[in-house]
PDB file of C-alpha atoms in Angstrom:
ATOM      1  CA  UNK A 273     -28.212 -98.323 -73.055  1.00 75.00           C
ATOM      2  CA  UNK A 274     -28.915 -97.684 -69.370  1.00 72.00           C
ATOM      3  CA  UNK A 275     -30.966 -94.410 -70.191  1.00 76.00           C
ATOM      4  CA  UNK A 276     -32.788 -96.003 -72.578  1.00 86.00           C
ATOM      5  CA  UNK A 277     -33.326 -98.963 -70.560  1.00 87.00           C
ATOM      6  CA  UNK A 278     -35.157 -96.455 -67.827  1.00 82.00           C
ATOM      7  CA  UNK A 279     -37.292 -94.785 -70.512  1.00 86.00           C
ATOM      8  CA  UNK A 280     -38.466 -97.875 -71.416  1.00 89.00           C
ATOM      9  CA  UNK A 281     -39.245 -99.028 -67.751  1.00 83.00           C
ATOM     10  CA  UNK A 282     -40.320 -95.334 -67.037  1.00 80.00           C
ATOM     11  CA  UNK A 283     -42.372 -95.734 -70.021  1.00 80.00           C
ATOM     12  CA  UNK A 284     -44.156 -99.283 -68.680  1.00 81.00           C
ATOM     13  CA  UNK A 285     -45.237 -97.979 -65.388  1.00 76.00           C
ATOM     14  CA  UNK A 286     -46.596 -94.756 -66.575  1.00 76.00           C
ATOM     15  CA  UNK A 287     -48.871 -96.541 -68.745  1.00 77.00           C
ATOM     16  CA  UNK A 288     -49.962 -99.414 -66.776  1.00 75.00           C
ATOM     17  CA  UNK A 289     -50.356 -96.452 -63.935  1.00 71.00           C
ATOM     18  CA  UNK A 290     -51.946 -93.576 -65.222  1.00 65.00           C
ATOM     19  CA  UNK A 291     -51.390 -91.844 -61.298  1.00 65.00           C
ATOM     20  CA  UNK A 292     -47.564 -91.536 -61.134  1.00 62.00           C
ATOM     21  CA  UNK A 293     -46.967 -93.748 -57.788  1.00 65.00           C
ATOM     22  CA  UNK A 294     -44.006 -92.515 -57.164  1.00 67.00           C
ATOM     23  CA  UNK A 295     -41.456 -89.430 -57.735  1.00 73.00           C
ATOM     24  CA  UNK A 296     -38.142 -89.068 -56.814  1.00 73.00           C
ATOM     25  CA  UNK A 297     -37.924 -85.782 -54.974  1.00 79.00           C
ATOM     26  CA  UNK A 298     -34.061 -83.801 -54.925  1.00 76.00           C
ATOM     27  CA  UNK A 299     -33.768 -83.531 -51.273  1.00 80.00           C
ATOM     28  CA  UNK A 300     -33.690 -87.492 -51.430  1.00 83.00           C
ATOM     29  CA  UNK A 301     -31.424 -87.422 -54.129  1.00 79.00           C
ATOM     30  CA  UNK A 302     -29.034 -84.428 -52.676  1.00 81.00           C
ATOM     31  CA  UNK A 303     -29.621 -85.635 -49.086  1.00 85.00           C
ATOM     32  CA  UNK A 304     -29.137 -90.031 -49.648  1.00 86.00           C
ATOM     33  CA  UNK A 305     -28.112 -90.683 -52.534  1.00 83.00           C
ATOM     34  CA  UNK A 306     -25.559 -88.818 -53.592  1.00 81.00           C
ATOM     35  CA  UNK A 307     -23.649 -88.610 -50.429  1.00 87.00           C
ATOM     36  CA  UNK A 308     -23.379 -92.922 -50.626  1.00 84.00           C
ATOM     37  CA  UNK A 309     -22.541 -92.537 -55.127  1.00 78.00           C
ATOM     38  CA  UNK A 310     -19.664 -89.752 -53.917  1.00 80.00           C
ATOM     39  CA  UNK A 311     -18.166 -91.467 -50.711  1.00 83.00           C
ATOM     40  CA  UNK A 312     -17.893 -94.813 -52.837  1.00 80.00           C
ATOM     41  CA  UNK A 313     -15.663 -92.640 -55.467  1.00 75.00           C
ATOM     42  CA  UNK A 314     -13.887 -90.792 -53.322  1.00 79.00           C
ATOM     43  CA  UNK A 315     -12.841 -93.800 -50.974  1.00 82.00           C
ATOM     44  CA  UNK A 316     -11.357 -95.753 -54.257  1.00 78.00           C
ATOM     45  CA  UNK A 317     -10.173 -92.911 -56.200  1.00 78.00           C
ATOM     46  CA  UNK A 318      -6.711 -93.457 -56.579  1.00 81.00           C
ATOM     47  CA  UNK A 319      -5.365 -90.424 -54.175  1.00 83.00           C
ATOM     48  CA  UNK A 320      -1.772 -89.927 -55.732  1.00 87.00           C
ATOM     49  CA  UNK A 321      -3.040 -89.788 -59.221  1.00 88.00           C
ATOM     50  CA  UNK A 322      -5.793 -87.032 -58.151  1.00 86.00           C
ATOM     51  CA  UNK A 323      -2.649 -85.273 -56.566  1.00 87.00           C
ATOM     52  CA  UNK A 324      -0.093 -85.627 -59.231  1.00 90.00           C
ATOM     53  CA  UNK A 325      -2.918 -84.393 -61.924  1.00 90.00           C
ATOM     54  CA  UNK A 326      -4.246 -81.635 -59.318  1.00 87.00           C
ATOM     55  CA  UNK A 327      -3.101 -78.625 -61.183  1.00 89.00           C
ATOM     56  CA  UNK A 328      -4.867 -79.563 -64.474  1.00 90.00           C
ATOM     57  CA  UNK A 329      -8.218 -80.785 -62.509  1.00 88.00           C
ATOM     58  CA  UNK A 330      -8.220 -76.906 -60.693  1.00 86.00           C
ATOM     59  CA  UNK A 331      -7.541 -75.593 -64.012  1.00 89.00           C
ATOM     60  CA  UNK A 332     -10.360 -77.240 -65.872  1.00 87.00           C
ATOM     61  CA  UNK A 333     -12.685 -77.406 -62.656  1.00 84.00           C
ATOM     62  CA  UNK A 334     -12.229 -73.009 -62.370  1.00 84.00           C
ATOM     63  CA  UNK A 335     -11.009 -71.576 -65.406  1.00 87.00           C
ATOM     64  CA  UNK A 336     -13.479 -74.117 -67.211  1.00 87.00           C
ATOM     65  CA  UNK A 337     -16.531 -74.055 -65.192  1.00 86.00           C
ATOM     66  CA  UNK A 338     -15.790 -69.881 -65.212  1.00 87.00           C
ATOM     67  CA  UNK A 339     -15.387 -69.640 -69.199  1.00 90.00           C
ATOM     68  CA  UNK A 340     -18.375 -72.284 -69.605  1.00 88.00           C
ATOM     69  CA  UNK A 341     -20.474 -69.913 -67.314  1.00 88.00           C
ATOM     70  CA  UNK A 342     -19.926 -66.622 -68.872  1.00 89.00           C
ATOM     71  CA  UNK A 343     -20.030 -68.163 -72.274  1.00 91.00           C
ATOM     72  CA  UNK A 344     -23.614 -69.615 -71.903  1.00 89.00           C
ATOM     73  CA  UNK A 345     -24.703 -66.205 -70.248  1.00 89.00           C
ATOM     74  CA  UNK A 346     -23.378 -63.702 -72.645  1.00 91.00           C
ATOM     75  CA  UNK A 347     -24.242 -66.137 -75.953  1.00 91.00           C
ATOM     76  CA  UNK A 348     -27.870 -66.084 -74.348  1.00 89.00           C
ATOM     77  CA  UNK A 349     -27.707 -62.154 -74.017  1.00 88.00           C
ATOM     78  CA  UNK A 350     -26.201 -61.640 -77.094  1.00 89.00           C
ATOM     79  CA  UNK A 351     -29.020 -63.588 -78.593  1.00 88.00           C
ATOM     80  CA  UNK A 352     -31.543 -61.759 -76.416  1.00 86.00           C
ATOM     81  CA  UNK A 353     -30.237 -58.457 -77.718  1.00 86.00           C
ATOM     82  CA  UNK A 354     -30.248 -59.909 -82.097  1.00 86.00           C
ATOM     83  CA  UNK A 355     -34.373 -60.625 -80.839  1.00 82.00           C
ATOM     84  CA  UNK A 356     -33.490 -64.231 -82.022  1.00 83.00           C
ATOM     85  CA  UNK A 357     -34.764 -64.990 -78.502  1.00 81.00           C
ATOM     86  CA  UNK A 358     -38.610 -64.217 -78.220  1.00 76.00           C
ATOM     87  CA  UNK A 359     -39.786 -60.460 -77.121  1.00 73.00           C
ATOM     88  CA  UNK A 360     -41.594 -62.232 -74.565  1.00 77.00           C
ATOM     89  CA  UNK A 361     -38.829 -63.629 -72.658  1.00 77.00           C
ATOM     90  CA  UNK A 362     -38.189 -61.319 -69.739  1.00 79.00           C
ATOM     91  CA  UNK A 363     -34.869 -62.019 -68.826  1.00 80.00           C
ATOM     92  CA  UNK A 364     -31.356 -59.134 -68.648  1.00 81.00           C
ATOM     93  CA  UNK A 365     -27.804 -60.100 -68.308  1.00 83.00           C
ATOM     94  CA  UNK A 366     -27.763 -61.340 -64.759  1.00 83.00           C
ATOM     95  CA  UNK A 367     -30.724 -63.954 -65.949  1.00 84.00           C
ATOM     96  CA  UNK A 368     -28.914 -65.292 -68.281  1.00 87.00           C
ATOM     97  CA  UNK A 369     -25.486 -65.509 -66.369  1.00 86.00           C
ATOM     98  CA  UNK A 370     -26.947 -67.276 -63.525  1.00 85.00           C
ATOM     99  CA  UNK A 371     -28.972 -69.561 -65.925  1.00 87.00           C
ATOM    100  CA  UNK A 372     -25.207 -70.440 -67.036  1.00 87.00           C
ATOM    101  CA  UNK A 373     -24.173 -71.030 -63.652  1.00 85.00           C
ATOM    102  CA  UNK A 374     -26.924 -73.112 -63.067  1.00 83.00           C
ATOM    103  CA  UNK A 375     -25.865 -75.784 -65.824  1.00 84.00           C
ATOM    104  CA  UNK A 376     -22.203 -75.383 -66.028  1.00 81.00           C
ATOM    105  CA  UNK A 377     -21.274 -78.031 -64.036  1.00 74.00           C
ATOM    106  CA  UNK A 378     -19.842 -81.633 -64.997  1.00 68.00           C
ATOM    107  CA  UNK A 379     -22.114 -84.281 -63.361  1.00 68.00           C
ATOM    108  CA  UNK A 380     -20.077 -86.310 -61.334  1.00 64.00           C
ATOM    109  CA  UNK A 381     -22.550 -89.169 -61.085  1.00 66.00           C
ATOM    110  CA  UNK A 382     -22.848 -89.207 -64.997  1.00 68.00           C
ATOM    111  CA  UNK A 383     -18.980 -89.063 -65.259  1.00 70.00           C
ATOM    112  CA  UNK A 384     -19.181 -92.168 -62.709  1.00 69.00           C
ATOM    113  CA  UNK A 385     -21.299 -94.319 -64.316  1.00 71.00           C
ATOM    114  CA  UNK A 386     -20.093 -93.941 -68.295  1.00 75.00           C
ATOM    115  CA  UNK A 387     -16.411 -94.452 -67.623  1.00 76.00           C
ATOM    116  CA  UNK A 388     -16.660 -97.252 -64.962  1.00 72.00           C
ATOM    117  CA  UNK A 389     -18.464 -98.924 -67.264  1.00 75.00           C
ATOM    118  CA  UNK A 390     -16.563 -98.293 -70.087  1.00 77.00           C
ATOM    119  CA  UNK A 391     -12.863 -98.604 -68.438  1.00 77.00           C
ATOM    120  CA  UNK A 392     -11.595 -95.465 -69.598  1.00 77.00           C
ATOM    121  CA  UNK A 393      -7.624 -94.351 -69.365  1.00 82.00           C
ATOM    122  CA  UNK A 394      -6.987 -93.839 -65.567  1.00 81.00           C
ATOM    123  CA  UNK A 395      -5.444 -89.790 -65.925  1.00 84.00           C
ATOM    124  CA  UNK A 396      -8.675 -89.287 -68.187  1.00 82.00           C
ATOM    125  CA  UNK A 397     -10.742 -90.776 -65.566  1.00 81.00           C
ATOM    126  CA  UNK A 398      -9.344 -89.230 -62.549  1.00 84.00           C
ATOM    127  CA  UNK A 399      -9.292 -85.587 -64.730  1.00 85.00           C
ATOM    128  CA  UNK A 400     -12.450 -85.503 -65.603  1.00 81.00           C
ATOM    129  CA  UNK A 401     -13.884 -86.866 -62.149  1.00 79.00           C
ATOM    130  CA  UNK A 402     -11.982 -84.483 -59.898  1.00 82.00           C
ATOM    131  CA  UNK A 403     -13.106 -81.699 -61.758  1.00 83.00           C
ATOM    132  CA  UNK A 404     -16.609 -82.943 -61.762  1.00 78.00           C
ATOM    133  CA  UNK A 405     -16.037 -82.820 -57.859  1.00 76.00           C
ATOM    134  CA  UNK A 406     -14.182 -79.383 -57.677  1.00 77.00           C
ATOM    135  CA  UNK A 407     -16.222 -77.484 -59.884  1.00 79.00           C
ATOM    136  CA  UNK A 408     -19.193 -77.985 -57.255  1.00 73.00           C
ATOM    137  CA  UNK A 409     -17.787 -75.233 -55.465  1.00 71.00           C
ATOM    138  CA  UNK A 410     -17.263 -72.524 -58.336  1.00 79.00           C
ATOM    139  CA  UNK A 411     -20.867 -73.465 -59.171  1.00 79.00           C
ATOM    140  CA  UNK A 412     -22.066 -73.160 -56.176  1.00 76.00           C
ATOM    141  CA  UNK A 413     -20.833 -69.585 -55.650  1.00 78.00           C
ATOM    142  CA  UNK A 414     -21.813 -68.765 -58.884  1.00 81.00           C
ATOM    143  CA  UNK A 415     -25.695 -69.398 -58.541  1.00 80.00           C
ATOM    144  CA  UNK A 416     -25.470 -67.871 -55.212  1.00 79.00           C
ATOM    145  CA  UNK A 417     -23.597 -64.643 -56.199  1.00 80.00           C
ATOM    146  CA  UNK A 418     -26.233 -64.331 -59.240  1.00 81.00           C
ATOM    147  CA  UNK A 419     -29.347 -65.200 -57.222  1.00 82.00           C
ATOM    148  CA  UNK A 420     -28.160 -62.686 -54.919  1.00 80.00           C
ATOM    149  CA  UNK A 421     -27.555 -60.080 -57.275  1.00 80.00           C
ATOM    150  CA  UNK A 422     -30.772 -60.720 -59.635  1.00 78.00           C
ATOM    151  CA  UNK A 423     -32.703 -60.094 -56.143  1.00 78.00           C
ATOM    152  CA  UNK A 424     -31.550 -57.006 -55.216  1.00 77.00           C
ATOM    153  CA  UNK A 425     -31.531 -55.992 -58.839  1.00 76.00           C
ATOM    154  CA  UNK A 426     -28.474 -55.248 -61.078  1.00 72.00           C
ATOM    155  CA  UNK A 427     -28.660 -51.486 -60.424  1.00 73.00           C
ATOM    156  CA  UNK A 428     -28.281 -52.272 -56.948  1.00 76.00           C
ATOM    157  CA  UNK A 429     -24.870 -54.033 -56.917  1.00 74.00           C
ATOM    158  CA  UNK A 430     -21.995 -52.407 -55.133  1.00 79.00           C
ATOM    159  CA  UNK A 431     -18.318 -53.374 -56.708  1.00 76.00           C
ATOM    160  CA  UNK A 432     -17.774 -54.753 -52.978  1.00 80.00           C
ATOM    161  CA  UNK A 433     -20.559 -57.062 -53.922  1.00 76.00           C
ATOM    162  CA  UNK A 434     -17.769 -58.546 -56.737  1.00 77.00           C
ATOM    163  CA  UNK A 435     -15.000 -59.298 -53.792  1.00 83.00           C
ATOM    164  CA  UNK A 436     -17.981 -60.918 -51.725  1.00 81.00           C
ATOM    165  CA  UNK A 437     -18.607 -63.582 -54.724  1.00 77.00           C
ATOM    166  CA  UNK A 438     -14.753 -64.041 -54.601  1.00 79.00           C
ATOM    167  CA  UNK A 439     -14.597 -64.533 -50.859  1.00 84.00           C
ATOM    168  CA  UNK A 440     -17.448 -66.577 -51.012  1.00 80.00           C
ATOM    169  CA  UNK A 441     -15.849 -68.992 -53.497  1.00 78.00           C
ATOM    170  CA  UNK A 442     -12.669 -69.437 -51.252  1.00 83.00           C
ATOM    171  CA  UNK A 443     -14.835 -69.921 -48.082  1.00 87.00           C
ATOM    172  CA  UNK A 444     -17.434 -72.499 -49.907  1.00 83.00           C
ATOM    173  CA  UNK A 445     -14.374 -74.526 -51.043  1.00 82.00           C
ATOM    174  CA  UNK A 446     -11.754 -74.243 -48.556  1.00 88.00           C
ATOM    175  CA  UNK A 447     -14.206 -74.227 -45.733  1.00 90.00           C
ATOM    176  CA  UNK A 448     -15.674 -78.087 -47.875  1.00 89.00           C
ATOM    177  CA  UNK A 449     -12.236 -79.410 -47.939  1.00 89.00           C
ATOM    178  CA  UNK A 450     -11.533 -78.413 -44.020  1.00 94.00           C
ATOM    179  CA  UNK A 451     -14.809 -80.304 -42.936  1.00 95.00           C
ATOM    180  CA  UNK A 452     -13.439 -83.428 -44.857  1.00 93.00           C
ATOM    181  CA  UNK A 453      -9.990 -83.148 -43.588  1.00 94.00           C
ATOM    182  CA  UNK A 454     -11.476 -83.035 -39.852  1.00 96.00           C
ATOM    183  CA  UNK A 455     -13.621 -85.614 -40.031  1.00 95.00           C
ATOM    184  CA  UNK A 456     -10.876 -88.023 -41.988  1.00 93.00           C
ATOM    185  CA  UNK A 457      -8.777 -87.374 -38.877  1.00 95.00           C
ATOM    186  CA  UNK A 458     -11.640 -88.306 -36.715  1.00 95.00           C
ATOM    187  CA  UNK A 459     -12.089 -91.235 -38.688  1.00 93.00           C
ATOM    188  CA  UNK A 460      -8.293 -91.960 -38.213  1.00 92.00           C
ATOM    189  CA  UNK A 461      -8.793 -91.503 -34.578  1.00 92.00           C
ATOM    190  CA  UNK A 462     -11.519 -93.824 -33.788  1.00 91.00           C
ATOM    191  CA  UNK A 463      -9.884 -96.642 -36.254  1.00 88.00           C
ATOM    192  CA  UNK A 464      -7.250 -97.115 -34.158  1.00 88.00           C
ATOM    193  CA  UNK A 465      -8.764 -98.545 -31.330  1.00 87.00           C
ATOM    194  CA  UNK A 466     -11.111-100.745 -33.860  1.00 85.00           C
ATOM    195  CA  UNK A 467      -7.846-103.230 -34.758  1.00 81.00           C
ATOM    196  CA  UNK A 468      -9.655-106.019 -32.690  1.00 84.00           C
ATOM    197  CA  UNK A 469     -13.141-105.296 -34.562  1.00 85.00           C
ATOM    198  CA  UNK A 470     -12.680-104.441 -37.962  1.00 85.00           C
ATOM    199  CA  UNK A 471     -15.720-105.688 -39.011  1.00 88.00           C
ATOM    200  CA  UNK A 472     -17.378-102.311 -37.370  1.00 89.00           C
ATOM    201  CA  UNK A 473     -15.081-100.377 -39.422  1.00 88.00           C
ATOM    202  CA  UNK A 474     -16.878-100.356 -42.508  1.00 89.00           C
ATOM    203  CA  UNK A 475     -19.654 -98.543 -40.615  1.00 91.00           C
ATOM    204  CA  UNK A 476     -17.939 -95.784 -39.489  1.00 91.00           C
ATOM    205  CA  UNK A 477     -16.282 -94.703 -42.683  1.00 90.00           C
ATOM    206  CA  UNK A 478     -19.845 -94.785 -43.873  1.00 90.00           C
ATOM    207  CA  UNK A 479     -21.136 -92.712 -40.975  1.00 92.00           C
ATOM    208  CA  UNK A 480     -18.525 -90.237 -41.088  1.00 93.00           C
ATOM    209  CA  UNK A 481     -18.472 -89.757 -44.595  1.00 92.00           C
ATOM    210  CA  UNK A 482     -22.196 -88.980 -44.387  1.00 93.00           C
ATOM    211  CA  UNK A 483     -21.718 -87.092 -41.223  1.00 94.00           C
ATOM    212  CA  UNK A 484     -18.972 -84.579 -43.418  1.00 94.00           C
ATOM    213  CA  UNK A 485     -21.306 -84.524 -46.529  1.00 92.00           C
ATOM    214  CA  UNK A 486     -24.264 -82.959 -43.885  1.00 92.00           C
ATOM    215  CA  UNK A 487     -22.085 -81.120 -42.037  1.00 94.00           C
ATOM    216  CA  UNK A 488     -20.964 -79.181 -45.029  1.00 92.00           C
ATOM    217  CA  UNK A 489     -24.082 -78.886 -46.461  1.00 89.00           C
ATOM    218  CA  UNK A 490     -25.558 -77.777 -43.256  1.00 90.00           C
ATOM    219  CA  UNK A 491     -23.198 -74.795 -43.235  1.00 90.00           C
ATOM    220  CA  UNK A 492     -23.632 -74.042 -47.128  1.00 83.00           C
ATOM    221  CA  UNK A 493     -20.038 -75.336 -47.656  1.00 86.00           C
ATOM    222  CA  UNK A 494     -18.933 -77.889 -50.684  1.00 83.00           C
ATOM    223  CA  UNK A 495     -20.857 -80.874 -49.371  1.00 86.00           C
ATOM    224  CA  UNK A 496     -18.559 -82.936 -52.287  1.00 82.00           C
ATOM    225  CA  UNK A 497     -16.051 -81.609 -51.356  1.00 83.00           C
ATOM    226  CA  UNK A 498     -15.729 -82.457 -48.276  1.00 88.00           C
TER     227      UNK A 498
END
């Protein structure tokens, strides 16, 4: 009902405007708003359920977001290959895996918004959500590893090249969830010298939340993540 709630609206102001006065651009999504829509889940997600269910959210959040990947990019090849894909499409096997990787990933805002609203089984909830927050990392790598290697060219690839994508998906998530652990200590720090002001508080759990979200992003780490 929401969605079709903002076609309709989107649908109103685009005819009463025929110049589109506004557009929302991603680095004000990626950059604003999805820092404050993550920091507001991760603060009230229920931390011993997301540890008691961690193995099954990794397992879905690699495995998955892996098989999902390679699945999309192969079936897309394989289709390429039958010509039930046009002639015209230039487009090989690392194409087609990194257009995988590029929409393999479980929006966690999406996940957010339908079962809040519909007050879904908590261990549901808290599966699907952390892997909608893990899997940032795999994906990240992935689109990375494949840009990477579509650049250079798939002749070009060295089987070092292979370990590199593997390193890089340990340093993108470990080195997220390290920049969130530091800054929650921080945070731990300062609010112990706030019991006299709590009403400040509340400011710098949002400042320091923010401050991990750019801080990871800044060093291409797992912004979520962390």
């Amino acid at each position: 009902m929401l969605i079709l709630l903002g076609l309709v609206l989107g649908g109103i102001v685009l005819v009463a405007n025929k110049k589109q006065l506004y557009q929302l651009e991603p680095a004000l999504f990626f950059l604003f708003l999805l820092p404050t829509i993550v920091g507001d889940a991760g603060y009230f997600m229920p931390a011993r359920l997301f540890f008691d269910n961690l193995g099954a959210i990794l397992t879905y959040a690699v495995v998955g977001t892996l098989w999902n990947a390679f699945c999309t990019g192969f079936s897309l090849y394989a289709a390429r290959m039958l010509n039930v894909i046009d002639a015209k499409v230039q487009a090989d096997l690392m194409d087609f895996l990194l257009f995988g990787a590029l929409i393999s990933a479980v929006d966690p805002v999406a996940v957010l918004a339908v079962f809040e609203e519909v007050h879904v089984n908590d261990t549901l909830f808290i599966i699907v959500f952390g892997e909608s927050l893990v899997n940032d990392a795999v994906t990240v790598v992935l689109y990375k590893v494949y840009i990477s290697f579509v650049e250079v060219g798939p002749e070009n690839v060295q089987t070092a090249d292979y370990f590199k994508g593997v390193a890089s998906f340990l340093i993108v998530s470990i080195g997220g969830t390290l920049v969130g652990l530091v800054f929650a200590v921080i945070l731990g720090f300062i609010t112990r010298f706030t019991k006299n002001v709590r009403i400040i508080e509340p400011l710098f759990v949002f400042l320091l939340v923010y401050l991990a979200y750019l801080t990871a992003e800044l060093f291409s780490l797992s912004a979520i993540l962390s």
